[in-house]
Structure formats: structure tokens, C-alpha cells
Amino acid sequence: MAAAVHLRPLHSFALPLPAAKAAPSWLPLPAKPGARRRGSRVALLVCSASPSPSGGDGAAASAATKWVEWIPRAAASAGSAAVPEQVLRLISGAAATPICQFVDSPRTFLHSVDPRVKLVWLLALVVLPARSNIYMRFGLVVFLALLSMWILPNHVWKDQLGRVALLSGFLFIMLGFGADGAPSLAQTRTPPPSVLGIPNIPCSTSGYSYTIFKLGPLQFTRKGLSVASTSASLSFAIFQSASLCLTTTTPEQLASALWWFMIPLKHIGVPVPEIILTLLLSLRFINLVFDEVRNSALAIVARRINWKNLTAMETIDIFFNYVRRIFKNIFDHAEQISKAMVARGFRGNPSNHKIYFLSESSFGIADLFSLLCLFAVVNLASFSDQLV
């Protein structure tokens, strides 16, 4: 039988509460500081449940049903409890892929190219998307994607291309609708043709159109397409070309190539040895960072924490400890590296400390072919406006 709620007055001193009851059904309201007391009888409203007549069963049942919907269920709590573990698994999976790490096998054509030629290609792939038309930009993106699928192993390029393409696609959509997407609030001061008494010229159906398409209040224009394609292509080219270079080139080879390009700047006071040593240590340190992020995430997942029994603050505390542990281990590795360098005779001056690159650069047929391809791509980008 449904229960109806009735309100009835109760005198504050009429019925004393039994000592056995833990939660009282009424509370005395304190009087206001400036209020005048008119006797000791204070009327309060308390809720009492009593069987409702047959006519109010439907309304009471519907009200009870609405309140039941607000009660959290076990399935919802179980789903929310699985979110932290899924986040940690995603972090460990993302750090497992050798991003910006040298992959020695399988050895491909790009492994044999001189690192100095690779640095020239990197510079060209940064400049060309910003200085060429839209067809050339998307052509460079397709070229880098196909080159990655050919050079990198399957488990590496599938993971890297998916994430870089997702980031570039997000930039393309946001900048495409945001660069010139909001309609202008200014209105033209020219009166319509009907007021001037001239015939209305119909819009061309096959000619030039500034607005490409509309999506609700937003519009995708030619300016938005130009800005979005430039930013998305440039982001894809920077990330993927750097990944290809670091995957097929050892840190020592990159350091020696940069040394070859920067050695003339040493005569004008540029600290070339400090820059090369910093680059070499940074490239060696990338692997340690990814390993620590992955190992710390796997350590928490392997302990099988029952996230359902933890409060929100305890879950946040676990993630704070996770980040703190990562930084602590990274700083410990940095301290060990510094002690190893001191033990090998390094005293803070790279000019007095010889850097062994462990590899000799040689110019061959592969390097000549790469330079010819670069020359062709640069010429195609220069004359792409006349060709289209």
C-alpha cells in the first residue's frame, strides 16, 4: 500500500523523545535573536507516513518512482570504478610503443641514409607545408604516411599514425570551423536591389563560393580550410618526420650531424659542445622517461586495486603518488648519470671532454638519391601554384 505524507503541528514540549531512538523525527528551531517570545508553544511541521486513500495511490506511486531513479546502482558504481584502471592501462600501452626510440631491425633504406641528409629533409618538411598550396600539403601527409608504413614495423606505425592522425584531424576540425566560422555581425550599408530599382543578379551555381558548407551557426569557409590544412599538415609533418628520423637514426649519428652543421658557429662564440652534449643526453634520456611511465603504471595495475572500495580522494591520492614516483625515479636516474659522467672524468666543461660519436658518416648512393628526391619535391612545391 502506498504511503502519503501528511503535515501536522507538534508542540515542542508536548512529547519527549524516547531514549532508544537514535534519529529524532523533529528538531526544535532556535528563536531569532530579536524575536519576542509569546509563550512556550512552538509549532513545528513533521512528516508522518500514513496509509493513503485509494484515490492518491497513483500520485504517491509516481512520486516514489521519481525518488528511486536517484538511487545509485551497483552497475554504475562498478563502471565508474573501472575508469582509473582503464586510464592506467592506456598509459602503459601508449608508453610501450617505442616513440622516438631507435629501432635497429628490420634495417631499411632509411637506416643507410646519412644523418645530415635527414636533417635537411626535416627542415624542408617543416617549411614546405607552410609555403605550398593545399594539394601539396596533403600530398606531403600521404607521402609521410606511406613512408612510415614502409619503414616502421607494423605495431609501431599503426600506433603512431593513429595518434598523430587523430591529433591532426582534431586541429583541422577546430581551426576549420573556428578561423572564420562565426558569421559576421556587421551588416552591409548598401540597400537591396529592389530598393534601388535595379534587377537582382542571381548567384552563380557553378562559380566561386567563399562558404564551402554550413553546420548550424558555424560555417566552413575557404579561409578556414587554408588555416586548418596548414596547421594540420604542419603538425603531422613535424611529429611523423621527427619520429621517422629518431627511429632510424642513433643519437650519436644525430649529434655528429648537428655538430657538422654547427661547427662554423663555434668561431663566433656559440657554445656548440654544450649544445651537442645536451642533445645527446636528452636523446638518451627519452627512453628512461617512457620506461618509468610504463613501469609505474603496470605496477599499479598488477596490484589489482579494488577501486570500488576507494573514495574519490583516495583515488586522486593514488594518481598523485603515481606522478610523484615517476619524477622520483627520473631524478634518481639523472643523478646516476651525473655520477657516471663524473667518474669518467667529466668536470663540467664539454670543450675539455671528448665526445665519442662511435660512427663515421659516409656519403653514398642512397644519400644522392635522397637529395635528388628532395630537390624534386622542393621544385614541385615551388611550381605547384602554376600547375593547379
PDB file of N, CA and C in Angstrom, residues 38-86:
ATOM      1  N   ARG A  38       6.310  34.534  22.686  1.00  0.00           N
ATOM      2  CA  ARG A  38       4.890  34.570  23.026  1.00  0.00           C
ATOM      3  C   ARG A  38       4.447  33.224  23.562  1.00  0.00           C
ATOM      4  N   GLY A  39       5.027  32.817  24.617  1.00  0.00           N
ATOM      5  CA  GLY A  39       4.658  31.532  25.208  1.00  0.00           C
ATOM      6  C   GLY A  39       5.662  30.464  24.828  1.00  0.00           C
ATOM      7  N   SER A  40       5.450  29.305  25.363  1.00  0.00           N
ATOM      8  CA  SER A  40       6.387  28.211  25.172  1.00  0.00           C
ATOM      9  C   SER A  40       5.935  27.222  24.124  1.00  0.00           C
ATOM     10  N   ARG A  41       4.795  27.530  23.446  1.00  0.00           N
ATOM     11  CA  ARG A  41       4.313  26.585  22.455  1.00  0.00           C
ATOM     12  C   ARG A  41       4.812  27.012  21.077  1.00  0.00           C
ATOM     13  N   VAL A  42       5.661  26.172  20.503  1.00  0.00           N
ATOM     14  CA  VAL A  42       6.226  26.423  19.181  1.00  0.00           C
ATOM     15  C   VAL A  42       5.730  25.322  18.253  1.00  0.00           C
ATOM     16  N   ALA A  43       5.094  25.720  17.173  1.00  0.00           N
ATOM     17  CA  ALA A  43       4.535  24.750  16.238  1.00  0.00           C
ATOM     18  C   ALA A  43       5.572  24.388  15.201  1.00  0.00           C
ATOM     19  N   LEU A  44       5.804  23.100  15.046  1.00  0.00           N
ATOM     20  CA  LEU A  44       6.717  22.573  14.032  1.00  0.00           C
ATOM     21  C   LEU A  44       5.942  21.683  13.085  1.00  0.00           C
ATOM     22  N   LEU A  45       6.499  21.530  11.883  1.00  0.00           N
ATOM     23  CA  LEU A  45       5.905  20.640  10.901  1.00  0.00           C
ATOM     24  C   LEU A  45       6.766  19.402  10.793  1.00  0.00           C
ATOM     25  N   VAL A  46       6.171  18.261  11.037  1.00  0.00           N
ATOM     26  CA  VAL A  46       6.873  16.993  10.909  1.00  0.00           C
ATOM     27  C   VAL A  46       6.126  16.152   9.901  1.00  0.00           C
ATOM     28  N   CYS A  47       6.857  15.254   9.297  1.00  0.00           N
ATOM     29  CA  CYS A  47       6.286  14.372   8.284  1.00  0.00           C
ATOM     30  C   CYS A  47       5.944  13.044   8.925  1.00  0.00           C
ATOM     31  N   SER A  48       4.765  12.600   8.737  1.00  0.00           N
ATOM     32  CA  SER A  48       4.333  11.301   9.231  1.00  0.00           C
ATOM     33  C   SER A  48       3.757  10.518   8.084  1.00  0.00           C
ATOM     34  N   ALA A  49       4.104   9.244   7.966  1.00  0.00           N
ATOM     35  CA  ALA A  49       3.635   8.381   6.900  1.00  0.00           C
ATOM     36  C   ALA A  49       2.414   7.629   7.380  1.00  0.00           C
ATOM     37  N   SER A  50       1.374   7.684   6.600  1.00  0.00           N
ATOM     38  CA  SER A  50       0.135   7.002   6.920  1.00  0.00           C
ATOM     39  C   SER A  50      -0.451   6.463   5.650  1.00  0.00           C
ATOM     40  N   PRO A  51      -1.237   5.386   5.723  1.00  0.00           N
ATOM     41  CA  PRO A  51      -1.844   4.846   4.511  1.00  0.00           C
ATOM     42  C   PRO A  51      -2.697   5.885   3.837  1.00  0.00           C
ATOM     43  N   SER A  52      -2.516   5.998   2.517  1.00  0.00           N
ATOM     44  CA  SER A  52      -3.254   6.983   1.754  1.00  0.00           C
ATOM     45  C   SER A  52      -4.544   6.374   1.262  1.00  0.00           C
ATOM     46  N   PRO A  53      -5.537   7.165   1.019  1.00  0.00           N
ATOM     47  CA  PRO A  53      -6.759   6.647   0.447  1.00  0.00           C
ATOM     48  C   PRO A  53      -6.531   6.135  -0.956  1.00  0.00           C
ATOM     49  N   SER A  54      -7.514   5.405  -1.433  1.00  0.00           N
ATOM     50  CA  SER A  54      -7.362   4.742  -2.736  1.00  0.00           C
ATOM     51  C   SER A  54      -7.219   5.733  -3.863  1.00  0.00           C
ATOM     52  N   GLY A  55      -7.732   6.917  -3.727  1.00  0.00           N
ATOM     53  CA  GLY A  55      -7.647   7.903  -4.804  1.00  0.00           C
ATOM     54  C   GLY A  55      -6.252   8.445  -5.021  1.00  0.00           C
ATOM     55  N   GLY A  56      -5.331   8.433  -4.013  1.00  0.00           N
ATOM     56  CA  GLY A  56      -3.990   9.017  -4.158  1.00  0.00           C
ATOM     57  C   GLY A  56      -2.916   7.999  -4.399  1.00  0.00           C
ATOM     58  N   ASP A  57      -3.273   6.753  -4.708  1.00  0.00           N
ATOM     59  CA  ASP A  57      -2.246   5.731  -4.917  1.00  0.00           C
ATOM     60  C   ASP A  57      -1.375   6.030  -6.127  1.00  0.00           C
ATOM     61  N   GLY A  58      -1.971   6.507  -7.225  1.00  0.00           N
ATOM     62  CA  GLY A  58      -1.188   6.775  -8.453  1.00  0.00           C
ATOM     63  C   GLY A  58      -0.192   7.891  -8.278  1.00  0.00           C
ATOM     64  N   ALA A  59      -0.616   8.996  -7.643  1.00  0.00           N
ATOM     65  CA  ALA A  59       0.305  10.127  -7.450  1.00  0.00           C
ATOM     66  C   ALA A  59       1.442   9.760  -6.513  1.00  0.00           C
ATOM     67  N   ALA A  60       1.107   9.024  -5.441  1.00  0.00           N
ATOM     68  CA  ALA A  60       2.159   8.628  -4.498  1.00  0.00           C
ATOM     69  C   ALA A  60       3.136   7.650  -5.149  1.00  0.00           C
ATOM     70  N   ALA A  61       2.619   6.742  -5.968  1.00  0.00           N
ATOM     71  CA  ALA A  61       3.494   5.772  -6.627  1.00  0.00           C
ATOM     72  C   ALA A  61       4.432   6.450  -7.613  1.00  0.00           C
ATOM     73  N   SER A  62       3.909   7.429  -8.365  1.00  0.00           N
ATOM     74  CA  SER A  62       4.771   8.145  -9.314  1.00  0.00           C
ATOM     75  C   SER A  62       5.831   8.962  -8.598  1.00  0.00           C
ATOM     76  N   ALA A  63       5.464   9.576  -7.461  1.00  0.00           N
ATOM     77  CA  ALA A  63       6.462  10.327  -6.691  1.00  0.00           C
ATOM     78  C   ALA A  63       7.540   9.405  -6.150  1.00  0.00           C
ATOM     79  N   ALA A  64       7.150   8.217  -5.685  1.00  0.00           N
ATOM     80  CA  ALA A  64       8.149   7.272  -5.181  1.00  0.00           C
ATOM     81  C   ALA A  64       9.059   6.773  -6.292  1.00  0.00           C
ATOM     82  N   THR A  65       8.486   6.592  -7.485  1.00  0.00           N
ATOM     83  CA  THR A  65       9.293   6.148  -8.615  1.00  0.00           C
ATOM     84  C   THR A  65      10.354   7.179  -8.990  1.00  0.00           C
ATOM     85  N   LYS A  66      10.003   8.468  -8.934  1.00  0.00           N
ATOM     86  CA  LYS A  66      10.984   9.509  -9.249  1.00  0.00           C
ATOM     87  C   LYS A  66      12.142   9.505  -8.259  1.00  0.00           C
ATOM     88  N   TRP A  67      11.822   9.280  -6.984  1.00  0.00           N
ATOM     89  CA  TRP A  67      12.897   9.254  -5.995  1.00  0.00           C
ATOM     90  C   TRP A  67      13.783   8.024  -6.164  1.00  0.00           C
ATOM     91  N   VAL A  68      13.208   6.905  -6.615  1.00  0.00           N
ATOM     92  CA  VAL A  68      14.002   5.692  -6.785  1.00  0.00           C
ATOM     93  C   VAL A  68      15.038   5.858  -7.894  1.00  0.00           C
ATOM     94  N   GLU A  69      14.720   6.681  -8.901  1.00  0.00           N
ATOM     95  CA  GLU A  69      15.653   6.875 -10.001  1.00  0.00           C
ATOM     96  C   GLU A  69      16.955   7.544  -9.569  1.00  0.00           C
ATOM     97  N   TRP A  70      16.925   8.269  -8.474  1.00  0.00           N
ATOM     98  CA  TRP A  70      18.129   8.959  -7.991  1.00  0.00           C
ATOM     99  C   TRP A  70      19.045   8.050  -7.187  1.00  0.00           C
ATOM    100  N   ILE A  71      18.612   6.847  -6.850  1.00  0.00           N
ATOM    101  CA  ILE A  71      19.432   5.944  -6.042  1.00  0.00           C
ATOM    102  C   ILE A  71      20.517   5.336  -6.920  1.00  0.00           C
ATOM    103  N   PRO A  72      21.820   5.425  -6.577  1.00  0.00           N
ATOM    104  CA  PRO A  72      22.881   4.847  -7.412  1.00  0.00           C
ATOM    105  C   PRO A  72      22.815   3.338  -7.418  1.00  0.00           C
ATOM    106  N   ARG A  73      23.041   2.745  -8.541  1.00  0.00           N
ATOM    107  CA  ARG A  73      23.027   1.307  -8.698  1.00  0.00           C
ATOM    108  C   ARG A  73      24.443   0.742  -8.634  1.00  0.00           C
ATOM    109  N   ALA A  74      24.529  -0.567  -8.450  1.00  0.00           N
ATOM    110  CA  ALA A  74      25.838  -1.220  -8.336  1.00  0.00           C
ATOM    111  C   ALA A  74      26.574  -1.232  -9.672  1.00  0.00           C
ATOM    112  N   ALA A  75      25.799  -1.359 -10.788  1.00  0.00           N
ATOM    113  CA  ALA A  75      26.435  -1.384 -12.095  1.00  0.00           C
ATOM    114  C   ALA A  75      27.113  -0.058 -12.412  1.00  0.00           C
ATOM    115  N   ALA A  76      26.438   1.045 -12.080  1.00  0.00           N
ATOM    116  CA  ALA A  76      27.029   2.365 -12.336  1.00  0.00           C
ATOM    117  C   ALA A  76      28.294   2.567 -11.523  1.00  0.00           C
ATOM    118  N   SER A  77      28.246   2.148 -10.248  1.00  0.00           N
ATOM    119  CA  SER A  77      29.452   2.301  -9.423  1.00  0.00           C
ATOM    120  C   SER A  77      30.575   1.408  -9.906  1.00  0.00           C
ATOM    121  N   ALA A  78      30.221   0.194 -10.412  1.00  0.00           N
ATOM    122  CA  ALA A  78      31.261  -0.684 -10.930  1.00  0.00           C
ATOM    123  C   ALA A  78      31.893  -0.109 -12.197  1.00  0.00           C
ATOM    124  N   GLY A  79      31.060   0.507 -13.057  1.00  0.00           N
ATOM    125  CA  GLY A  79      31.608   1.116 -14.266  1.00  0.00           C
ATOM    126  C   GLY A  79      32.517   2.283 -13.974  1.00  0.00           C
ATOM    127  N   SER A  80      32.122   3.137 -13.013  1.00  0.00           N
ATOM    128  CA  SER A  80      32.977   4.263 -12.652  1.00  0.00           C
ATOM    129  C   SER A  80      34.237   3.811 -11.947  1.00  0.00           C
ATOM    130  N   ALA A  81      34.160   2.659 -11.243  1.00  0.00           N
ATOM    131  CA  ALA A  81      35.359   2.164 -10.560  1.00  0.00           C
ATOM    132  C   ALA A  81      36.386   1.624 -11.543  1.00  0.00           C
ATOM    133  N   ALA A  82      35.949   1.173 -12.736  1.00  0.00           N
ATOM    134  CA  ALA A  82      36.878   0.631 -13.722  1.00  0.00           C
ATOM    135  C   ALA A  82      37.589   1.719 -14.510  1.00  0.00           C
ATOM    136  N   VAL A  83      37.161   2.980 -14.379  1.00  0.00           N
ATOM    137  CA  VAL A  83      37.774   4.060 -15.152  1.00  0.00           C
ATOM    138  C   VAL A  83      39.242   4.272 -14.781  1.00  0.00           C
ATOM    139  N   PRO A  84      39.643   4.358 -13.504  1.00  0.00           N
ATOM    140  CA  PRO A  84      41.069   4.565 -13.196  1.00  0.00           C
ATOM    141  C   PRO A  84      41.968   3.460 -13.741  1.00  0.00           C
ATOM    142  N   GLU A  85      41.503   2.207 -13.664  1.00  0.00           N
ATOM    143  CA  GLU A  85      42.329   1.123 -14.183  1.00  0.00           C
ATOM    144  C   GLU A  85      42.452   1.192 -15.702  1.00  0.00           C
ATOM    145  N   GLN A  86      41.382   1.573 -16.383  1.00  0.00           N
ATOM    146  CA  GLN A  86      41.460   1.733 -17.829  1.00  0.00           C
ATOM    147  C   GLN A  86      42.423   2.850 -18.215  1.00  0.00           C
TER     148      GLN A  86
END
